[in-house]
Amino acid sequence: MLSEARRLFKMDSTQHPQCAFPAKLRDSSLLRHQAFIGGEWVGAGDGAVIAVLDPATGTKIGDVPNMGYEDTMRAIALAETAQKEWAARPAKERSVILRKWYDLLLANAEDLSAIMTAEQGKPLEESRGEIAYAASFVEWFAEEAKRTYGDVIPSTKPRNRIFVLKQPIGVVGAITPWNFPSAMITRKCAPAFAAGCAVVVKPSEFTPYSAFALAVLSERAGIPAGLLNIVTGDAASIGKALTQSETVRKISFTGSTRVGKLLMEQSSSTVKRVAMELGGNAPFIVFDDADLDVAVKGAIGAKFRNTGQACISPNRLLVQDRIYDAFVEKLSAAVGALQVGSGFEPGVQQGPLINEAAVQKVERHVTDAVSKGATVVIGGKRHPLGNTFYQPTVLRDVDDSMLFSSEETFGPIAAVYRFTDEQDAVAMANKTSAGLSAYFFTRDLDRMWRVAEQLETGMVGVNEGLISNEVAPFGGVKESGIGREGSRYGIEEFLELKYVSLSQYSA
Ligand code: NAP
């Protein structure tokens, strides 16, 4: 949905839009203002555009096409043609091209990071980290492309063989969020291309430039025209085209649970396969035998990365009675030391939130908690830097009645709950409809296994707060989603099994 802040500008899309890009790029050709369909850079059919803003300053970076249903259908048709040709190539050839894309992502990492910080706001150092993370999926799936082995199954009949083939699912519709604008695209496209699929990507309206830059480099790597298409514009119309088209065989979505449910409903009309990477409400449990310094470091890394705007960001910090005060004190000291500012300023660890609506949501959660008895230890207010900035905050005496328990906050707020024993902690941790990630800190080996197995989430970090990488399966249970991305399981999401029963003529 287009936010009010994104005014619509009607203009001839062939004009080069005025650009107030806040950083100097080494290769300015990575900054494209048009969508990428069938290997061509194009505007919307009716020439409409959307403004993209720098979240730190509110100034316009540029305009991108405001496309809709028709433009998306055109992209799908071109993807269908490209997919057939691509799938017919040997896996090794696909692998070599993906590897080139990976090399180019690394070679252009500085520019890609600057583009990300400009439109998303995260500190430049974190953007660099995300580009390395995004590239790691391309490297990994370049390798996995060669290993989509099938099976030969002992038959139930004489003179018969049963073969299981793995074949690409076809054209994929990928819809991605603004919080990890590059990695959420490569985590879908790399396995899709490795498997022999084509993709039509709809990036978030807030972060289209990172998507376009990935497309420029895909072209240079030799990914054929039509295999990667980037369509920007009206989310609802693009989503309808992707879900209603009979050509699109899979929807791969990363975003909120609300929109995920809507896309699942829409996809039912054509019985598409769906992969849903949705919202979380991660518990972060600190037992009283934990090393508090390690736990505080883990909390800062997990909670305050991307200014708290991560699906696996702990929404609830559950701390055992005996160490509660000591943990809150140490955490508050660390949070108080976080440097807030524009992502381009050296040393900054906390950038702006994506827009003012995000700040309002954070304010609502803090006000609700304080009105019900929580106490602000540090922060708790908007930051003087401007409308999109909020102070890194620690709240104590948070309990189940507060919004943190039922909604994802998506901001720099550490909400600290209290628990008495292990059973209590596990029950509190699981008391949510979300099930993406969980963390706990303990030195007790028995407890490590016991609690890890009892937590109802797709991912668990034990004594660590940073758990994402390309080799492990990323995904959630319950309302946090369906399917896994990354790892050796990630490519299976883009493959169909076909069983061939082959009988000899009787002798
Ligand atoms: P969002 O509002 O659900 O948007 C995600 C994507 O869906 C955007 O491209 C958005 O487009 C598009 N969209 C919105 N309405 C749509 C519709 N009716 N039909 C089709 N597409 C539609 O989520 P977000 O605010 O960008 O991202 C934050 C959410 O993503 C959080 O809940 C977070 O937990 C989740 N997330 C999950 C993972 C994971 O791996 N599980 C990873 C990252 C983020 P526009 O932006 O153009 O409106």
XYZ file of C-alpha atoms and ligand atoms in Angstrom:
555
model
C 0.000 0.000 0.000
C 1.385 3.432 -0.790
C 1.973 5.436 2.348
C 0.881 9.032 2.481
C 4.482 10.154 2.740
C 5.072 8.730 -0.731
C 3.381 11.281 -2.916
C 2.671 10.235 -6.451
C 4.410 12.202 -9.126
C 2.998 11.992 -12.624
C 5.770 12.425 -15.122
C 7.209 11.017 -18.276
C 9.108 8.001 -17.005
C 11.739 8.296 -19.727
C 12.919 11.562 -18.156
C 15.843 11.101 -15.813
C 14.351 11.981 -12.426
C 16.015 14.523 -10.230
C 18.146 12.725 -7.705
C 19.370 13.873 -4.300
C 21.414 10.797 -3.541
C 23.230 11.339 -0.244
C 26.508 9.571 -1.084
C 29.019 9.461 -3.908
C 29.056 6.145 -5.737
C 32.123 4.714 -7.455
C 29.874 3.355 -10.191
C 26.858 5.634 -10.602
C 25.320 3.263 -13.172
C 24.222 1.079 -10.231
C 21.655 3.705 -9.293
C 18.763 3.046 -11.686
C 15.389 4.758 -11.598
C 13.469 2.394 -13.816
C 12.039 -1.064 -13.337
C 13.701 -4.100 -14.920
C 11.449 -6.250 -17.086
C 12.552 -8.764 -19.682
C 16.101 -7.390 -19.578
C 15.000 -3.799 -20.249
C 14.867 -0.764 -17.991
C 11.354 0.602 -18.267
C 8.851 2.980 -16.676
C 5.224 2.281 -15.783
C 2.836 1.925 -18.741
C 1.136 5.208 -17.739
C 4.369 6.941 -16.706
C 3.434 7.244 -13.015
C 6.207 7.243 -10.456
C 6.648 6.997 -6.675
C 9.073 9.101 -4.661
C 11.685 7.300 -2.589
C 12.815 9.167 0.532
C 15.928 9.089 2.689
C 14.482 8.051 6.079
C 17.161 9.983 7.991
C 16.320 13.358 6.447
C 13.004 12.931 4.632
C 14.567 14.290 1.431
C 13.721 12.678 -1.870
C 16.336 10.329 -3.311
C 14.524 9.875 -6.610
C 11.459 8.457 -8.334
C 10.764 4.899 -9.423
C 7.932 3.514 -11.587
C 4.509 3.099 -10.029
C 3.552 -0.086 -11.838
C 0.508 -2.281 -11.389
C -1.346 -5.307 -12.692
C -0.629 -4.949 -16.438
C 3.106 -4.295 -16.092
C 3.390 -7.286 -13.768
C 1.554 -9.566 -16.200
C 3.999 -8.504 -18.904
C 6.929 -9.345 -16.633
C 5.413 -12.758 -15.873
C 5.055 -13.565 -19.593
C 8.688 -12.637 -20.273
C 9.804 -14.629 -17.245
C 7.995 -17.693 -18.568
C 9.965 -17.631 -21.827
C 13.274 -17.024 -20.091
C 12.640 -19.787 -17.559
C 12.254 -22.507 -20.183
C 15.547 -21.651 -21.843
C 17.359 -21.332 -18.500
C 16.045 -24.621 -17.110
C 17.326 -26.421 -20.204
C 20.910 -25.339 -19.508
C 23.202 -27.712 -17.634
C 23.278 -27.065 -13.884
C 26.992 -26.335 -14.084
C 26.399 -23.460 -16.497
C 23.793 -21.960 -14.188
C 26.245 -22.370 -11.325
C 29.059 -20.529 -13.134
C 26.790 -17.565 -13.914
C 25.572 -17.367 -10.321
C 29.156 -17.413 -9.139
C 29.875 -14.404 -11.384
C 26.938 -12.588 -9.829
C 28.415 -13.333 -6.398
C 31.830 -11.970 -7.432
C 30.213 -8.790 -8.749
C 28.221 -8.291 -5.545
C 31.438 -8.408 -3.550
C 33.329 -6.215 -6.016
C 30.582 -3.562 -5.766
C 29.892 -3.975 -2.047
C 30.741 -0.382 -1.121
C 28.278 1.104 -3.605
C 25.580 -1.434 -2.780
C 26.007 -0.596 0.921
C 25.756 3.140 0.284
C 22.571 2.661 -1.749
C 21.092 0.598 1.082
C 21.952 3.103 3.806
C 20.537 5.933 1.698
C 17.101 4.396 1.254
C 16.810 2.165 4.322
C 18.720 4.173 6.932
C 20.773 1.437 8.581
C 24.355 2.284 9.618
C 26.801 1.831 6.741
C 28.670 -0.859 8.640
C 25.439 -2.869 8.932
C 24.729 -2.360 5.222
C 28.170 -3.785 4.477
C 27.256 -6.755 6.652
C 23.991 -7.222 4.800
C 25.684 -7.121 1.385
C 28.110 -9.845 2.511
C 25.120 -11.819 3.847
C 23.153 -11.259 0.603
C 26.137 -12.375 -1.488
C 26.631 -15.475 0.664
C 23.300 -16.885 -0.575
C 24.406 -16.444 -4.178
C 27.696 -18.217 -3.506
C 25.983 -21.020 -1.570
C 23.306 -21.678 -4.174
C 25.799 -21.438 -7.032
C 27.285 -24.513 -5.363
C 23.964 -26.182 -4.570
C 22.811 -25.788 -8.202
C 24.940 -28.840 -9.046
C 23.488 -31.038 -6.287
C 19.771 -31.343 -6.924
C 20.013 -35.125 -6.908
C 16.987 -37.302 -7.514
C 16.464 -40.925 -6.443
C 16.090 -44.445 -7.777
C 13.610 -46.398 -5.666
C 13.456 -50.223 -5.544
C 10.255 -51.081 -7.334
C 7.289 -53.124 -6.144
C 7.066 -54.865 -9.541
C 9.447 -56.974 -11.678
C 11.139 -55.384 -14.699
C 10.249 -51.947 -13.380
C 12.312 -49.015 -12.163
C 11.115 -46.017 -10.193
C 12.951 -42.733 -10.720
C 12.389 -39.515 -8.811
C 13.345 -36.371 -10.722
C 13.678 -32.893 -9.281
C 12.482 -30.222 -11.681
C 12.215 -26.438 -11.369
C 8.824 -25.254 -10.217
C 8.742 -22.555 -12.962
C 8.019 -18.851 -12.596
C 8.184 -17.517 -9.034
C 6.649 -14.341 -7.620
C 8.824 -12.892 -4.855
C 7.623 -10.092 -2.589
C 10.191 -8.641 -0.202
C 10.320 -6.148 2.707
C 12.359 -3.002 3.316
C 14.252 -4.089 6.435
C 16.782 -6.303 4.604
C 16.395 -4.934 1.067
C 19.150 -6.964 -0.602
C 19.442 -10.182 1.398
C 15.724 -10.958 1.234
C 15.983 -10.815 -2.567
C 19.084 -12.967 -2.968
C 17.821 -15.476 -0.374
C 14.935 -16.154 -2.794
C 16.452 -15.499 -6.230
C 19.711 -17.419 -5.792
C 18.032 -20.778 -4.999
C 15.351 -20.092 -7.603
C 17.934 -19.497 -10.349
C 20.032 -22.429 -9.160
C 16.983 -24.680 -9.468
C 16.159 -23.373 -12.965
C 13.334 -20.955 -12.113
C 12.662 -17.356 -13.191
C 11.547 -14.678 -10.718
C 9.393 -11.565 -10.751
C 10.400 -9.558 -7.679
C 8.341 -6.844 -6.042
C 10.606 -5.028 -3.573
C 9.213 -2.720 -0.922
C 8.251 0.754 -2.126
C 10.738 2.114 0.457
C 13.815 0.279 -0.860
C 13.626 -0.262 -4.631
C 17.117 1.030 -5.408
C 18.876 -1.877 -3.716
C 16.788 -4.239 -5.853
C 17.634 -2.378 -9.074
C 21.355 -2.443 -8.247
C 21.202 -6.224 -7.795
C 19.549 -6.434 -11.213
C 22.278 -4.321 -12.883
C 24.878 -6.750 -11.567
C 22.809 -9.793 -12.549
C 22.826 -8.508 -16.115
C 26.611 -8.049 -16.024
C 27.004 -11.575 -14.641
C 25.176 -13.011 -17.650
C 21.853 -13.869 -16.024
C 19.671 -13.877 -19.133
C 17.027 -11.285 -19.929
C 13.676 -12.092 -18.340
C 15.029 -14.363 -15.626
C 15.141 -11.623 -12.985
C 12.435 -8.975 -13.222
C 11.979 -6.144 -10.735
C 8.560 -4.522 -10.689
C 7.939 -1.531 -8.405
C 4.679 0.194 -7.559
C 1.258 -0.553 -6.183
C 1.664 -3.539 -3.866
C -1.952 -4.701 -3.965
C -2.195 -4.742 -7.803
C 1.221 -6.342 -8.262
C 0.344 -8.890 -5.570
C -2.941 -9.686 -7.319
C -1.212 -10.253 -10.655
C 1.404 -12.518 -9.082
C -1.110 -14.567 -7.096
C -3.808 -14.806 -9.782
C -1.542 -15.654 -12.725
C -1.627 -19.319 -13.685
C 1.946 -19.015 -14.972
C 3.347 -18.157 -11.540
C 3.694 -21.473 -9.705
C 5.039 -20.228 -6.420
C 4.779 -17.170 -4.210
C 7.758 -16.547 -1.970
C 6.938 -13.801 0.494
C 8.870 -12.118 3.274
C 6.985 -9.544 5.291
C 4.260 -9.129 7.853
C 1.967 -11.933 8.964
C -1.033 -9.793 7.959
C 0.042 -9.515 4.312
C 1.286 -13.125 4.290
C -2.175 -14.371 5.224
C -3.728 -12.246 2.501
C -1.323 -13.619 -0.132
C -2.017 -17.196 1.004
C -5.714 -16.567 0.538
C -5.154 -15.014 -2.891
C -2.836 -17.848 -3.944
C -5.474 -20.449 -3.190
C -7.392 -19.617 -6.378
C -4.553 -21.095 -8.476
C -3.296 -23.586 -5.837
C 0.208 -22.180 -5.789
C 2.977 -23.350 -3.590
C 3.700 -20.679 -0.977
C 6.715 -19.889 1.142
C 6.033 -17.436 3.918
C 8.745 -15.736 5.983
C 6.596 -13.700 8.347
C 6.730 -11.695 11.533
C 8.144 -12.839 14.865
C 7.888 -12.094 18.555
C 11.168 -13.572 19.734
C 11.740 -14.392 23.400
C 15.274 -13.810 24.727
C 15.664 -15.795 27.960
C 18.444 -15.169 30.469
C 18.724 -17.881 33.143
C 20.404 -17.080 36.435
C 23.397 -19.313 35.662
C 24.206 -17.330 32.483
C 27.271 -15.182 31.970
C 25.633 -11.748 32.179
C 28.205 -9.998 30.013
C 27.717 -12.550 27.242
C 23.928 -12.199 27.592
C 24.053 -8.392 27.434
C 26.300 -8.522 24.370
C 23.882 -10.987 22.782
C 20.920 -8.749 23.616
C 22.542 -5.663 22.098
C 23.425 -7.561 18.898
C 20.044 -9.213 18.495
C 17.769 -6.421 19.697
C 19.437 -3.261 18.412
C 20.689 -4.467 15.015
C 18.898 -2.537 12.256
C 17.492 -0.306 15.046
C 15.319 -3.204 16.196
C 13.726 -3.635 12.770
C 14.401 -7.332 12.250
C 11.953 -10.224 12.243
C 14.218 -12.185 14.595
C 14.743 -9.237 16.930
C 13.864 -10.166 20.540
C 10.540 -8.540 21.396
C 10.508 -9.897 24.943
C 13.576 -10.234 27.161
C 12.720 -12.770 29.885
C 15.109 -12.579 32.828
C 15.215 -14.797 35.916
C 14.423 -13.213 39.316
C 17.821 -13.555 40.969
C 19.743 -11.688 38.263
C 16.947 -9.364 37.099
C 18.265 -6.100 38.573
C 21.883 -6.808 37.641
C 20.925 -7.644 34.045
C 18.750 -4.531 33.655
C 21.554 -2.376 35.001
C 24.212 -3.811 32.676
C 21.896 -3.739 29.676
C 20.873 -0.127 30.324
C 24.510 0.941 30.525
C 25.206 -0.714 27.160
C 22.064 0.760 25.570
C 22.929 4.225 26.879
C 26.259 4.011 25.047
C 24.697 3.357 21.636
C 25.382 6.176 19.195
C 22.331 7.424 17.264
C 22.476 9.302 13.965
C 22.451 9.142 10.190
C 23.697 5.795 8.913
C 26.436 7.581 6.968
C 28.042 9.122 10.078
C 31.084 7.191 11.270
C 30.529 5.366 14.563
C 26.724 5.486 14.424
C 25.098 2.251 15.655
C 21.426 3.266 15.571
C 19.914 4.835 12.476
C 16.406 6.182 11.891
C 13.320 3.983 11.753
C 11.924 3.501 8.254
C 9.240 6.197 8.617
C 7.218 8.154 11.143
C 4.509 5.493 11.316
C 7.139 3.115 12.685
C 8.028 5.644 15.392
C 4.337 6.022 16.256
C 4.024 2.248 16.711
C 7.011 2.227 19.065
C 5.499 5.139 21.026
C 2.195 3.267 21.306
C 3.937 0.199 22.744
C 5.936 2.242 25.265
C 2.924 4.333 26.362
C 0.797 1.199 26.739
C 3.451 -0.527 28.865
C 4.061 2.489 31.108
C 0.310 2.972 31.647
C 0.149 -0.643 32.856
C 3.063 -0.416 35.310
C 6.335 -0.763 33.346
C 9.172 1.674 34.090
C 11.463 3.379 31.590
C 15.060 2.847 32.703
C 16.673 4.645 29.781
C 15.310 6.335 26.644
C 11.544 6.168 26.226
C 11.147 9.197 23.967
C 11.558 10.382 20.402
C 15.120 11.372 19.643
C 15.829 15.078 19.025
C 17.414 14.188 15.635
C 14.006 14.170 13.933
C 10.686 12.506 13.153
C 12.070 9.077 12.333
C 14.455 8.756 15.269
C 13.648 7.115 18.630
C 15.922 6.811 21.647
C 17.320 3.328 22.342
C 15.190 2.265 25.293
C 15.096 -0.207 28.179
C 11.798 -0.863 29.968
C 11.585 -2.947 33.148
C 8.669 -4.696 34.898
C 7.023 -5.518 31.596
C 4.330 -8.190 31.762
C 1.938 -10.207 29.664
C -0.831 -7.618 29.658
C 1.276 -5.258 27.517
C 1.396 -4.931 23.717
C 4.938 -6.326 23.486
C 3.415 -9.740 24.212
C 1.002 -9.698 21.296
C 2.556 -7.409 18.636
C 5.940 -7.116 16.977
C 7.386 -3.739 18.076
C 9.999 -3.301 15.323
C 11.991 -0.616 17.089
C 14.873 -0.038 19.529
C 13.030 -1.080 22.706
C 14.290 -3.758 25.099
C 11.214 -4.845 27.088
C 12.382 -6.807 30.140
C 10.012 -9.356 31.718
C 10.671 -11.382 34.881
C 10.358 -15.145 35.422
C 10.887 -17.505 38.335
C 11.959 -20.909 36.963
C 12.654 -22.809 33.740
C 9.093 -24.053 33.299
C 7.780 -20.555 33.741
C 10.274 -19.193 31.168
C 9.385 -21.784 28.520
C 5.649 -21.219 29.045
C 6.069 -17.447 28.701
C 8.314 -17.841 25.648
C 5.773 -20.037 23.862
C 2.770 -17.861 24.744
C 2.576 -16.201 21.329
C 1.110 -16.971 17.935
C 4.540 -16.245 16.391
C 7.270 -18.881 16.232
C 10.255 -17.548 14.308
C 13.284 -17.409 16.604
C 14.154 -17.664 20.292
C 17.326 -17.155 22.287
C 18.446 -18.329 25.695
C 21.518 -17.981 27.827
C 22.662 -20.632 30.299
C 25.757 -22.609 31.243
C 23.802 -25.769 32.074
C 24.293 -28.369 29.334
C 21.175 -30.392 30.206
C 19.085 -27.259 30.112
C 20.508 -26.326 26.710
C 18.970 -29.435 25.160
C 15.783 -29.399 27.234
C 14.869 -25.792 26.516
C 16.009 -25.810 22.871
C 13.664 -28.721 22.212
C 10.716 -27.185 24.077
C 10.755 -23.785 22.393
C 8.095 -23.526 19.671
C 10.181 -21.700 17.069
C 11.982 -22.510 13.842
C 15.337 -21.213 15.126
C 17.026 -21.109 18.526
C 20.198 -19.270 19.525
C 21.877 -20.658 22.651
C 24.327 -18.217 24.265
C 24.310 -16.060 21.123
C 22.168 -13.385 19.541
C 23.253 -13.463 15.895
C 22.094 -16.651 14.200
C 21.503 -15.857 10.511
C 23.775 -17.319 7.854
C 23.509 -19.025 4.485
C 24.239 -22.578 5.640
C 21.424 -22.962 8.224
C 17.695 -23.184 7.466
C 15.930 -19.882 8.188
C 12.189 -19.900 8.857
C 9.431 -20.106 11.391
C 6.590 -22.198 12.749
C 3.072 -21.193 13.847
C 2.085 -17.815 12.339
C 5.699 -16.971 11.522
C 5.562 -18.881 8.312
C 5.893 -21.863 6.054
C 9.098 -23.132 4.438
C 12.804 -22.543 4.928
C 15.314 -20.308 3.163
C 19.074 -20.769 2.862
C 20.879 -24.040 3.633
C 20.626 -27.254 1.626
C 16.861 -27.211 2.251
C 16.377 -23.809 0.582
C 16.656 -25.047 -2.987
C 14.014 -27.742 -2.414
C 11.414 -24.976 -2.135
C 11.918 -24.251 -5.842
C 11.850 -27.847 -7.038
C 8.978 -30.206 -7.815
C 9.317 -33.953 -7.411
C 8.292 -36.046 -10.374
C 8.128 -39.805 -10.155
C 8.705 -41.786 -13.349
C 7.739 -45.478 -13.402
C 9.657 -47.165 -16.195
C 8.671 -50.712 -17.197
C 10.388 -52.972 -19.689
C 8.312 -54.938 -22.219
C 7.846 -58.472 -20.926
C 10.572 -60.814 -22.135
P 4.804 -5.769 4.785
O 4.075 -4.507 5.031
O 4.077 -7.046 4.922
O 5.434 -5.633 3.346
C 6.236 -6.652 2.787
C 6.107 -6.595 1.288
O 4.750 -6.866 0.946
C 6.421 -5.214 0.715
O 7.024 -5.368 -0.542
C 5.047 -4.604 0.568
O 4.987 -3.620 -0.420
C 4.253 -5.832 0.130
N 2.812 -5.712 0.303
C 2.115 -4.949 1.162
N 0.785 -5.127 0.970
C 0.655 -6.023 -0.040
C -0.458 -6.606 -0.728
N -1.722 -6.300 -0.406
N -0.221 -7.481 -1.719
C 1.046 -7.790 -2.073
N 2.137 -7.262 -1.475
C 1.951 -6.397 -0.462
O 6.093 -5.883 5.726
P 7.242 -4.821 5.908
O 6.749 -3.757 6.829
O 7.829 -4.404 4.611
O 8.356 -5.705 6.623
C 8.374 -5.933 7.957
C 7.759 -7.293 8.277
O 8.482 -8.307 7.593
C 7.870 -7.641 9.740
O 6.683 -8.243 10.164
C 9.028 -8.630 9.786
O 8.999 -9.487 10.878
C 8.826 -9.351 8.491
N 10.074 -9.994 8.061
C 10.150 -11.360 8.119
C 11.341 -12.002 7.769
C 11.465 -13.485 7.838
O 12.412 -14.000 7.250
N 10.581 -14.194 8.510
C 12.434 -11.241 7.324
C 12.308 -9.850 7.265
C 11.112 -9.245 7.627
P 5.142 -2.064 -0.074
O 6.303 -1.943 0.883
O 5.451 -1.482 -1.401
O 3.863 -1.629 0.538
